[in-house]
Coordinates of C-alpha atoms in Angstrom, one line a residue:
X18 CA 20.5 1.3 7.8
X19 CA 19.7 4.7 6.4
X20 CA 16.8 6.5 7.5
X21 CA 14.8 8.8 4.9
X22 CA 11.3 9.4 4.2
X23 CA 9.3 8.9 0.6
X24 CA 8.6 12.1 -0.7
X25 CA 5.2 10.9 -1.0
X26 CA 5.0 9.9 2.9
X27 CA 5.5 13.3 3.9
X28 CA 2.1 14.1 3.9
X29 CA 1.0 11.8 6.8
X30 CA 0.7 12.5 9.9
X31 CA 1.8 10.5 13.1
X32 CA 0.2 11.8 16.0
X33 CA 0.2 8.9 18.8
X34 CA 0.3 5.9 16.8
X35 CA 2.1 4.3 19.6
X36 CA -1.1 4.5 21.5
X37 CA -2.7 1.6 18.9
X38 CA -6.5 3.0 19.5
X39 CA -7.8 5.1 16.2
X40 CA -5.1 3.3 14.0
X41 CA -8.2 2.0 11.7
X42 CA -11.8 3.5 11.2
X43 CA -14.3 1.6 13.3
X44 CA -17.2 3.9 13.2
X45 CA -19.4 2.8 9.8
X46 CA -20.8 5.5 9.8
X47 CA -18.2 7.0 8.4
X48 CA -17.4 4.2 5.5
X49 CA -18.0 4.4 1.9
X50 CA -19.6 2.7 -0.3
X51 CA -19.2 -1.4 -0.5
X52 CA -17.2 -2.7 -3.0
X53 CA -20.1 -3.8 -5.1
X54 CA -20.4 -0.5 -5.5
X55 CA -17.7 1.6 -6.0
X56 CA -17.2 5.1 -7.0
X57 CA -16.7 6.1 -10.7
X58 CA -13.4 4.8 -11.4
X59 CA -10.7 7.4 -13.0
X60 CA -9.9 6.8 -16.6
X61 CA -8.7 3.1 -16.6
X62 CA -5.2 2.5 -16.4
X63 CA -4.7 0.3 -19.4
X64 CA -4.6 -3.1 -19.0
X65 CA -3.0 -5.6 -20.9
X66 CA -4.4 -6.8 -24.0
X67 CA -6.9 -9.4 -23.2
X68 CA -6.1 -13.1 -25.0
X69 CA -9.0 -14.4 -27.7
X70 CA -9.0 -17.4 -25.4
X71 CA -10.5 -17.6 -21.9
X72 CA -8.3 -16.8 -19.4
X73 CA -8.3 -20.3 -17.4
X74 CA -7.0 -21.7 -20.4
X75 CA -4.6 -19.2 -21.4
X76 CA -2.7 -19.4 -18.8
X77 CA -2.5 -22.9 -17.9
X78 CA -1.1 -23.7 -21.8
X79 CA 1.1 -20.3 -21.4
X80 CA 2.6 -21.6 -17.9
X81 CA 3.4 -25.3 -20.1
X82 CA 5.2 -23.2 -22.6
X83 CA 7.3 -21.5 -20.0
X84 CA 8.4 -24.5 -18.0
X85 CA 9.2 -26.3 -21.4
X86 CA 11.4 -23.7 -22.7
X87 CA 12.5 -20.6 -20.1
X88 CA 13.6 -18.7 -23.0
X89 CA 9.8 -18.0 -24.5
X90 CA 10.2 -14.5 -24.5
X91 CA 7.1 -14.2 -26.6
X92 CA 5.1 -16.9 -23.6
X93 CA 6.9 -15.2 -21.1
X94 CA 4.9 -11.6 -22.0
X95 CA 1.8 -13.3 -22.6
X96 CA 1.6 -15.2 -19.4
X97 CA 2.6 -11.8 -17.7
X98 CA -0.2 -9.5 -19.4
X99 CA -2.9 -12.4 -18.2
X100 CA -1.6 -12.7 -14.5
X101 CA -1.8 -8.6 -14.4
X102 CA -5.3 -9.2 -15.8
X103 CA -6.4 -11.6 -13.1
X104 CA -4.7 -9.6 -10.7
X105 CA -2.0 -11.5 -10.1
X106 CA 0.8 -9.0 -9.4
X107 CA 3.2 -11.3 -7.7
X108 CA 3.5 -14.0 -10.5
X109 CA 3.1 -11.3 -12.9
X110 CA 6.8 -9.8 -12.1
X111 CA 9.0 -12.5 -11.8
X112 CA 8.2 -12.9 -15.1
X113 CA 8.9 -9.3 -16.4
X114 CA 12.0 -9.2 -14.8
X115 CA 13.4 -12.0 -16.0
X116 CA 12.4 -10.4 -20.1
X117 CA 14.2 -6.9 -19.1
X118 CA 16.7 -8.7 -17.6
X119 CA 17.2 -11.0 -20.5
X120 CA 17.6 -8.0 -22.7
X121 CA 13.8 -7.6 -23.6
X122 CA 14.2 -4.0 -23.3
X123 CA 11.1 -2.7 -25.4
X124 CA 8.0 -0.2 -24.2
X125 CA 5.7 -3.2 -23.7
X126 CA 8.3 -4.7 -21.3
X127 CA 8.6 -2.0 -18.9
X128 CA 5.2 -1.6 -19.3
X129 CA 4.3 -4.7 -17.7
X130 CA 7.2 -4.3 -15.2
X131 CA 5.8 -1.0 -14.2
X132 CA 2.1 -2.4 -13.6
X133 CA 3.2 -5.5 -11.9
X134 CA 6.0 -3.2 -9.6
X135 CA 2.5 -1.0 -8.7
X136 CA 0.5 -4.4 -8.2
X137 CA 2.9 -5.4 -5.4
X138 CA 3.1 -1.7 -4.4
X139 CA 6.5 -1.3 -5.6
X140 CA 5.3 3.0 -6.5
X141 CA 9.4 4.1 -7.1
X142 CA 10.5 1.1 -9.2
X143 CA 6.8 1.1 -11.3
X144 CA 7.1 4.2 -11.9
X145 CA 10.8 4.2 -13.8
X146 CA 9.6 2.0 -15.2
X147 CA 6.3 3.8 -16.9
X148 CA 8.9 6.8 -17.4
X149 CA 11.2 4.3 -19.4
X150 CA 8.4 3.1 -21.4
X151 CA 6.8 6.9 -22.0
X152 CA 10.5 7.7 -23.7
X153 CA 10.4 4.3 -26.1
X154 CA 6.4 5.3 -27.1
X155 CA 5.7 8.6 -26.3
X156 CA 2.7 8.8 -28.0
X157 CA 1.4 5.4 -26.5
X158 CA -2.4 6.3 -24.8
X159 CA -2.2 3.5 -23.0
X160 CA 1.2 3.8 -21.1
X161 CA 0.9 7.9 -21.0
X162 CA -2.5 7.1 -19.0
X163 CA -1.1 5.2 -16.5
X164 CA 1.9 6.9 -16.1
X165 CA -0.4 9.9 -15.6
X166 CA -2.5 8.2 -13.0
X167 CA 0.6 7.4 -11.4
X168 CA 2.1 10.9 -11.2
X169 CA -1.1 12.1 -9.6
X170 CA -1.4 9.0 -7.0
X171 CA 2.2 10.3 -6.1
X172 CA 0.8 13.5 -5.7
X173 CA 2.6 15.0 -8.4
X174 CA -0.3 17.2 -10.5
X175 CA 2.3 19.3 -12.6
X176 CA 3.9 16.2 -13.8
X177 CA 0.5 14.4 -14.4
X178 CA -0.8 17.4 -15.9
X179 CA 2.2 17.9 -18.5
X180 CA 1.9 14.0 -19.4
X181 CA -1.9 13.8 -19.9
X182 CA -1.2 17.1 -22.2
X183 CA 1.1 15.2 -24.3
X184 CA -1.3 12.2 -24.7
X185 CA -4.4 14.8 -25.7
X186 CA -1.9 15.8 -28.6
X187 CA -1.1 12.6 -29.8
X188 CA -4.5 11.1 -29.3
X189 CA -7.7 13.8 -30.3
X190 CA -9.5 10.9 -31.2
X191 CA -9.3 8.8 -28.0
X192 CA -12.0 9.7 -25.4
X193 CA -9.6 8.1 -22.2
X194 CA -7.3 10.7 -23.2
X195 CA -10.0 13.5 -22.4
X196 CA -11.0 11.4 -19.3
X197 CA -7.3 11.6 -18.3
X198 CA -6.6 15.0 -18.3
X199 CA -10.4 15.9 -16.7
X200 CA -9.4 13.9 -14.1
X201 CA -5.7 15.7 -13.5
X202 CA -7.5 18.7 -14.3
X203 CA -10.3 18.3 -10.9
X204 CA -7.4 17.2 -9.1
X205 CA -6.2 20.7 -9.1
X206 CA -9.3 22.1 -8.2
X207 CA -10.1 23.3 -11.9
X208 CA -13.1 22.2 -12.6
X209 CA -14.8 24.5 -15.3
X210 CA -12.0 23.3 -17.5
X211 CA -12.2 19.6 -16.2
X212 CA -15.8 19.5 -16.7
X213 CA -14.7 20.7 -20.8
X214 CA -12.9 17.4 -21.1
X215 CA -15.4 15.5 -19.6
X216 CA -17.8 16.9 -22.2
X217 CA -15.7 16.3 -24.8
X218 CA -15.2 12.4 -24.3
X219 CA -18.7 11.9 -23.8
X220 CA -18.9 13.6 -27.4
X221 CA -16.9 10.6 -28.6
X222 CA -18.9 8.3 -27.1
X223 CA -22.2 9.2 -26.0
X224 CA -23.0 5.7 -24.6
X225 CA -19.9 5.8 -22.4
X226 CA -21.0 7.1 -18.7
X227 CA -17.5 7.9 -17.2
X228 CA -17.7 11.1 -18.3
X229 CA -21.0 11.7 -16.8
X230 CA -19.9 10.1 -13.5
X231 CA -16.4 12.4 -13.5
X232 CA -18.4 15.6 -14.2
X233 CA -21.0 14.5 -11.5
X234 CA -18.2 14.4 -9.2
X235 CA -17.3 17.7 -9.8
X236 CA -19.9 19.3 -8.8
X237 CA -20.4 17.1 -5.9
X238 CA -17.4 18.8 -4.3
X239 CA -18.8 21.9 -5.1
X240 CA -21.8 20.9 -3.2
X241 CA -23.6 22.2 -6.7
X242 CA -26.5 18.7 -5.9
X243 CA -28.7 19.6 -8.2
X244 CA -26.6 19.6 -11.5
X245 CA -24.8 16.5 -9.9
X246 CA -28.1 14.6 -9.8
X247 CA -29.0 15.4 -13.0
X248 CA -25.9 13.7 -14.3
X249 CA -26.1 10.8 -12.8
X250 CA -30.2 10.6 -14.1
X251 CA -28.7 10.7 -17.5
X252 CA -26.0 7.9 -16.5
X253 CA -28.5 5.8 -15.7
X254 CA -30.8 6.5 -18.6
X255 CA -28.1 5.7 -20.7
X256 CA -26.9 2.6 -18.9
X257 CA -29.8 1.4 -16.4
X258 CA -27.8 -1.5 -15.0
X259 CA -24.8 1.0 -14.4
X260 CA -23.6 0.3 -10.8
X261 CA -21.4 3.3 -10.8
X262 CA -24.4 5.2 -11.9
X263 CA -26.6 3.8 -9.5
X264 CA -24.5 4.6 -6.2
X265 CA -24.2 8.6 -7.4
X266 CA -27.8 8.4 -7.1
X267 CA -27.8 6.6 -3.6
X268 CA -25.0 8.2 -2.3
X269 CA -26.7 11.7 -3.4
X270 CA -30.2 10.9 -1.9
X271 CA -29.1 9.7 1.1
X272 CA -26.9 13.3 1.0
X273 CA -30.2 14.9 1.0
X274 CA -31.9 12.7 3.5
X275 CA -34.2 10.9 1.1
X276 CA -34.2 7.6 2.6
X277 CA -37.1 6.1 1.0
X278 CA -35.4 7.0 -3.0
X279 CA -31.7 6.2 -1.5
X280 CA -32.7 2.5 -0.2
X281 CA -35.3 1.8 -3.2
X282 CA -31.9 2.7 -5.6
X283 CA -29.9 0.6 -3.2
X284 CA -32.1 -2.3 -3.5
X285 CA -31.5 -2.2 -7.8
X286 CA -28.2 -2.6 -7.1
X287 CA -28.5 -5.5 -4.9
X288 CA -30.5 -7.3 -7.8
X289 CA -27.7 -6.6 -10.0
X290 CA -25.2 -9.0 -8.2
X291 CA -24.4 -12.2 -8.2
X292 CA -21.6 -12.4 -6.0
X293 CA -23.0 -12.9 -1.7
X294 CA -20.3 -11.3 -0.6
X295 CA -21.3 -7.8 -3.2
X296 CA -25.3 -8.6 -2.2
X297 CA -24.0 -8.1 1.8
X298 CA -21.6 -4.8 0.7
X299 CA -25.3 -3.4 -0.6
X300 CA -27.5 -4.4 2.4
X301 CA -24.7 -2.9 5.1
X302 CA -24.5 0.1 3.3
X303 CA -28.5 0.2 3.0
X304 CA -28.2 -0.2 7.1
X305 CA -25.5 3.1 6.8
X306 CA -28.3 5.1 5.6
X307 CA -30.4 4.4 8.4
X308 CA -27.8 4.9 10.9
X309 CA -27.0 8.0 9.6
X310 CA -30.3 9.2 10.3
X311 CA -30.6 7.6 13.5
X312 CA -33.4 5.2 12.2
X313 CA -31.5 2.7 14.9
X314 CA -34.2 -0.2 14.9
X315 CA -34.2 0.0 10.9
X316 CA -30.3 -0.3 10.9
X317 CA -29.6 -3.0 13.3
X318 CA -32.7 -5.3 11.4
X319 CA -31.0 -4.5 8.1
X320 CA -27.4 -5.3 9.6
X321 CA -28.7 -8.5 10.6
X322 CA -30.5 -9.4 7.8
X323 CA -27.1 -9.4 5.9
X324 CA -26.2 -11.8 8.3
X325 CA -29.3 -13.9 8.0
X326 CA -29.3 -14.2 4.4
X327 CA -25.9 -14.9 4.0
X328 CA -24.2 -16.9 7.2
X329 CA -21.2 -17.8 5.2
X330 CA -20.4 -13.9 4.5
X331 CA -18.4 -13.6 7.2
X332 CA -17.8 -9.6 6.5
X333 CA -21.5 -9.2 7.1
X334 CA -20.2 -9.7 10.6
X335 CA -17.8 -7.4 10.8
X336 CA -20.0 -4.5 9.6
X337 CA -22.1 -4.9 12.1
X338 CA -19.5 -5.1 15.0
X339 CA -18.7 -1.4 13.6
X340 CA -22.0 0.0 13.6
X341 CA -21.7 -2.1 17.1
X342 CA -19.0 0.2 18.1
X343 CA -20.4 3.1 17.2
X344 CA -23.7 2.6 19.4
X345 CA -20.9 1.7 22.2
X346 CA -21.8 -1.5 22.5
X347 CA -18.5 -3.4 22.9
X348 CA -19.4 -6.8 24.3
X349 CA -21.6 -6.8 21.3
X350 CA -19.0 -5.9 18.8
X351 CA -16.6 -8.2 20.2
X352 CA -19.4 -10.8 19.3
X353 CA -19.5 -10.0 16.1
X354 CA -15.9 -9.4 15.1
X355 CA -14.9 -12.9 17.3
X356 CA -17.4 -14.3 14.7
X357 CA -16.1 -12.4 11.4
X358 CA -12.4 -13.5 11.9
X359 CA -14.0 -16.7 10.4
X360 CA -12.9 -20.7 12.1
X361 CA -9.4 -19.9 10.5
X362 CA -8.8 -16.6 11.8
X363 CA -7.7 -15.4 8.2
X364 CA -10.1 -12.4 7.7
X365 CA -8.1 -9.4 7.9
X366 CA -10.7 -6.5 8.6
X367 CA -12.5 -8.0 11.4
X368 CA -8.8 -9.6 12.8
X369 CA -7.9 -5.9 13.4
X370 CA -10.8 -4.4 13.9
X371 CA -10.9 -7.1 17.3
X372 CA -7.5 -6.0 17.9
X373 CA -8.3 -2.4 18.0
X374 CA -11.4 -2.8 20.7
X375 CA -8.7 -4.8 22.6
X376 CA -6.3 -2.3 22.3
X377 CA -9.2 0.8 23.1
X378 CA -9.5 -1.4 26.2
X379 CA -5.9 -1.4 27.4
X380 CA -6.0 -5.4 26.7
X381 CA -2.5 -5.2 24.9
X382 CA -2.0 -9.2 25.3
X383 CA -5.6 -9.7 23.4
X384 CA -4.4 -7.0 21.2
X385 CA -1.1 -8.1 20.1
X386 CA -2.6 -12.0 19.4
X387 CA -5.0 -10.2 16.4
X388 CA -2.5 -7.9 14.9
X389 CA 0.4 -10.8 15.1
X390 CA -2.3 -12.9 13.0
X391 CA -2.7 -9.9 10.9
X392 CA 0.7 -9.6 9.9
X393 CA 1.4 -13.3 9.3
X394 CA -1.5 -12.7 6.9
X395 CA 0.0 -9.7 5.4
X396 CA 3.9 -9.6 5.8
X397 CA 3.9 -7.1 3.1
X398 CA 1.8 -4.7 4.0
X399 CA 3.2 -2.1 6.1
X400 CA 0.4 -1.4 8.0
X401 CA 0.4 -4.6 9.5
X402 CA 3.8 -4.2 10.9
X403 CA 3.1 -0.7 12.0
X404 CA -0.3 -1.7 14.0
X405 CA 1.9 -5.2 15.9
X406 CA 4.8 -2.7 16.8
X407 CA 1.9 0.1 18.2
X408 CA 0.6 -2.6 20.5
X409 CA 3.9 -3.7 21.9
X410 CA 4.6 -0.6 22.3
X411 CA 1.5 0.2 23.7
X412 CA 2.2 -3.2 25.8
X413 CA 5.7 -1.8 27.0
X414 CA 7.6 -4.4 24.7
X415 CA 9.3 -1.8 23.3
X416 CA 12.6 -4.8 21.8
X417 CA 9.7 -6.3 20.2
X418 CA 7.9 -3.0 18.7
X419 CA 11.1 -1.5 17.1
X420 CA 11.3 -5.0 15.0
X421 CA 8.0 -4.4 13.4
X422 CA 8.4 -0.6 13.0
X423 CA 11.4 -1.3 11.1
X424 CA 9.8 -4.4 9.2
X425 CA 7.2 -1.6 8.6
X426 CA 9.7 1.3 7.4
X427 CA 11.6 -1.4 5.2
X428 CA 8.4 -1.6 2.9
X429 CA 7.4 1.7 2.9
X430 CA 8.9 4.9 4.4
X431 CA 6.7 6.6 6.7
X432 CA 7.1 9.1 9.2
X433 CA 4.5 6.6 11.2
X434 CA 7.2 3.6 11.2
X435 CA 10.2 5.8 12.0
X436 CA 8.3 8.0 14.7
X437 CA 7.1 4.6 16.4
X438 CA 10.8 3.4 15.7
X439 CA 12.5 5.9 17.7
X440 CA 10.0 5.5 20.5
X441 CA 11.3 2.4 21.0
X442 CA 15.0 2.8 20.4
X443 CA 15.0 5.7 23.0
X444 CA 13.1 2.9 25.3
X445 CA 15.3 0.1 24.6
X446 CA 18.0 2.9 25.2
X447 CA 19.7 1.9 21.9
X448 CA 20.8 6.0 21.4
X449 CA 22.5 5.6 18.3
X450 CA 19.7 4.6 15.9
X451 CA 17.3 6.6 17.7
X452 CA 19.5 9.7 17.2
X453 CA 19.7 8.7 13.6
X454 CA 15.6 8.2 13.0
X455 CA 14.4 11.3 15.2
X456 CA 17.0 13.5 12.9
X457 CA 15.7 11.7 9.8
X458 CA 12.2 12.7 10.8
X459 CA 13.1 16.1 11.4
X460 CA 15.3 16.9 8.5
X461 CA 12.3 14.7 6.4
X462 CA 9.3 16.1 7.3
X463 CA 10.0 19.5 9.4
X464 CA 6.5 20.3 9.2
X465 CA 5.9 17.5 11.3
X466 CA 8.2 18.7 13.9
X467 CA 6.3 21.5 14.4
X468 CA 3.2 19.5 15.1
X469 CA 4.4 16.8 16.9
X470 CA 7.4 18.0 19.7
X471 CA 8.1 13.9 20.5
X472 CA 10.5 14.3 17.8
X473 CA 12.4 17.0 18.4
X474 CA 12.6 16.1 22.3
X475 CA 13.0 12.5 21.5
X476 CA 16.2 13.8 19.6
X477 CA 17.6 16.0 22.3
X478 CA 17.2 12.5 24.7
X479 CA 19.0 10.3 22.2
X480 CA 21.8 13.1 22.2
X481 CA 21.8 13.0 25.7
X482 CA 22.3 9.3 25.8
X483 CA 25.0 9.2 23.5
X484 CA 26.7 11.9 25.6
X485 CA 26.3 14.7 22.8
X486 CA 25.3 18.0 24.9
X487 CA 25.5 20.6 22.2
X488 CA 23.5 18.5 20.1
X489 CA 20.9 18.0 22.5
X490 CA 20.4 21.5 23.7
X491 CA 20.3 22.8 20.1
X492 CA 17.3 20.2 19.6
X493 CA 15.9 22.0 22.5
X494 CA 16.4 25.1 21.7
X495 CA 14.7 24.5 18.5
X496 CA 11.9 22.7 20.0
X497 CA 11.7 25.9 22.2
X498 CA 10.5 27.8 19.3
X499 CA 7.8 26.0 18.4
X500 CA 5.9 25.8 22.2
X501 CA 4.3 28.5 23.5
X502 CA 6.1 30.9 25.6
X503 CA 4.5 30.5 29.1
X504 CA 3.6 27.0 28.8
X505 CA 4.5 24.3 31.1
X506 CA 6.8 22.9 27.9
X507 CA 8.7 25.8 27.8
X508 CA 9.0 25.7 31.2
X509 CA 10.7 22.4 31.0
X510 CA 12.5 22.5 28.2
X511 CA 14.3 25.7 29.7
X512 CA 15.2 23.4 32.5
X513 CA 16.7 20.9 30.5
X514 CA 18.9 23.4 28.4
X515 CA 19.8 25.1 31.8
X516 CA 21.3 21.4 33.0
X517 CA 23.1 21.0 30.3
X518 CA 24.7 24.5 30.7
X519 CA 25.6 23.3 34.4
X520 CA 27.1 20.3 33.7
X521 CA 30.9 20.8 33.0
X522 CA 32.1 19.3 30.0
X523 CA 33.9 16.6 30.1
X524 CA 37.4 16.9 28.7
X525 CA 38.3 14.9 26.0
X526 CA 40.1 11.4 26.3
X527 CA 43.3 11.8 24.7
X528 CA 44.2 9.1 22.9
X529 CA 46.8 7.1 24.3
X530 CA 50.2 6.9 22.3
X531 CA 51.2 4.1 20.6
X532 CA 54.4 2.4 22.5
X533 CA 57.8 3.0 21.0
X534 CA 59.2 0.0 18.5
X535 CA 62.1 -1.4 19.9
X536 CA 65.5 -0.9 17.7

């Protein structure tokens, strides 16, 4: 296997993941906003066009049409655009891969490729295949939009920027293509011009409150409150049933310690769902703004009373076993998680948030038998690799540990997998791989060698191992530079260069010569 990082991975940091405690957030105090109600969204990524006929009959008389005749190229894209609209990622790209496969080569094709490839997290392959569609439409709104969305989740701002330009041009008329380039615009930190944007969608549709929401944001991380609340009171004069809306106001009352105005605004947003599971997400985060101000009493009532109202909301649980945590109380969290992984054990958050007080506990057995559950749940997501292979590490199963870092690293290149990786190949003593991940890490993400000197001494022991002096003292010798000068480290790692020096080299084996062919 060859060893390289994503560009986008670079970023992240890996300090002591092997130690499996802090590898997920378990403080709620430090959570955002429930999913009933969520931040104002970025400009939409543009979904597929939705069918004149419900959905649950759509695609059952699409799926017919399919299996009746495999070469419906025309069922084939309509059964595609509704899976991706029901979020259905996975059955959504078999079926876009078999059009561009079968010579369906068009804009709308990679289109639907590119969104199902970023469904199933696929970021290289979706976007190609959002570039491949930008060069058959280039004027397209909808596939410039989320081929700028993408550039700027890929942390590329220049290339997001000079896409959401190009849409502008094409599209003065549409007001996503001003909400696009606001939002590209605020990610670089320019917000005056950002905020122009914003005002000028909202001058294309004054009923539309995205704009209002985006702008409030801006001056939210310019800690400029009062214009920020006075966006979001137009939001929701303009839309009083506007969750979005709604939540600025919360989130910005509760900013200012208004308790009373920040739970009266979370209780209209309780009434406006219909789903138990949003109507819990509002009371725990109603029991977030007492905890924050230490109203304890009022926060553990309104925990519970999630869990009152709805005992079959089994992440009603679960938030409380975090604000739990936070008060220290373990034996109580571990109630409540043991009780949010559900009769089935198939509730991911609370799985691994019990696996994480195990593992805080140095009860790596307990551990392991959460986060194992957690990635026969999730076998593609990374993370759940990465946490299992942290705990057997943790748990001195280090032949165990460097399958699931490389199960992780095989789904997404992280410096986390491939640090955790070459812990355990230098464990495991298997020198060769490990010489190959530590220099892949250092040549990858340099700046991370700086920060974290496992790396660079983890390379100079894999060196050592496979009998490669010269290679391991210049690891040293590099690592040398980046510890201070008196330090115990420097101390040692002078030690280790001077051992090296002593030890004589070993001549090398000559090879033996091949025995003469008989006349």
């Amino acid at each position: 296997m060859t060893f390289r990082l994503a560009p986008a991975a670079l970023a992240l940091t890996a300090a002591a993941l092997v130690a499996a405690v802090g590898l997920l957030p378990t403080n709620v105090l430090a959570k955002g906003a429930p999913a009933a109600a969520a931040t104002a969204s970025p400009s939409p990524a543009p979904s597929p066009t939705a069918t004149p006929e419900p959905l649950d009959v759509a695609i059952p008389r699409l799926e017919k049409r399919v299996k009746a005749d495999a070469t419906d190229k025309a069922a084939m894209s309509e059964l595609a655009a509704d899976y991706l609209q029901i979020g259905r990622a996975d059955l959504a790209l078999p079926l876009t891969q078999r059009l561009l496969a079968g010579g369906t080569k068009t804009a709308q094709a990679y289109y639907f490729d590119g969104l199902a490839q970023r469904g199933m997290g696929h970021q290289k392959e979706s976007l190609a295949d959002l570039e491949q569609a930008a060069n058959l439409e280039p004027t397209n709104p909808g596939v410039l939009g989320t081929l700028t969305d993408t550039y700027l989740q890929l942390n590329r701002p220049q290339d997001a920027e000079r896409i959401a330009k190009r849409a502008l041009t094409f599209n003065k008329d549409d007001k996503n293509a001003y909400i696009a380039y606001g939002q590209v615009l605020a990610s670089e930190g320019k917000y005056d011009e950002a905020r122009q944007q914003f005002d000028g969608a909202a001058k294309l549709d004054a009923k539309d409150v995205r704009p209002l929401l985006l702008e409030a944001q801006t001056y939210m991380q310019q800690n400029a409150v009062a214009l920020a609340a006075g966006l979001y009171d137009r939001a929701v004069a303009i839309d009083p049933t506007n969750v979005e809306a709604l939540v600025g106001k919360a989130r910005l009352a509760a900013a200012q310690h208004n308790v009373k105005d920040s739970i009266a605004t979370y209780e209209q947003i309780y009434k406006l769902q219909t789903d138990p599971n949003d109507k819990v997400a509002v009371i725990d985060q109603e029991a977030v703004v007492y905890a924050n101000e230490k109203m304890d009493s009022d926060a553990d009532s309104t925990f519970k009373r999630a869990i009152s109202e709805f005992p079959n909301v089994l992440s009603a649980h679960t938030a409380y076993g975090d604000y739990l945590i936070s008060k220290n109380d373990k034996a109580g969290a571990e109630r409540e998680f043991t009780a949010g992984v559900g009769p089935n054990r198939d509730q991911i958050d609370a799985l691994a948030r019990l696996g994480q007080l195990y593992a805080g506990q140095s009860q790596y057995p307990k551990a392991i038998d959460q986060f194992r559950r957690v990635a026969e749940l999730a076998p593609n997501d990374p993370r759940s690799h990465l946490l299992l292979g942290a705990t057997y590490s943790a748990n001195r199963q280090f032949d165990k540990a460097g399958a699931e870092f490389k199960a992780s690293y095989q789904l997404q290149h992280t410096p986390d997998a491939l640090l955790g990786l070459g812990q355990a190949d230098l464990a495991t003593h298997n020198y060769n791989e490990c010489a190959q991940v530590y220099d892949a890490l250092d040549k990858g993400a340099p700046d991370l060698s700086r920060k974290n000197p496992s790396i660079l001494y983890g390379l100079g022991q894999c060196y050592e191992g496979q009998r490669q002096p010269d290679k391991a003292k210049a690891a040293y010798v590099k690592l040398l530079g980046y510890v201070p000068a008196g330090s115990q480290a420097a101390s040692e790692l002078r030690q280790l260069i001077a051992q090296i020096d002593r030890k004589p080299a070993k001549p090398a084996t000559k090879a033996t010569p091949a025995p003469k062919k008989s006349s």
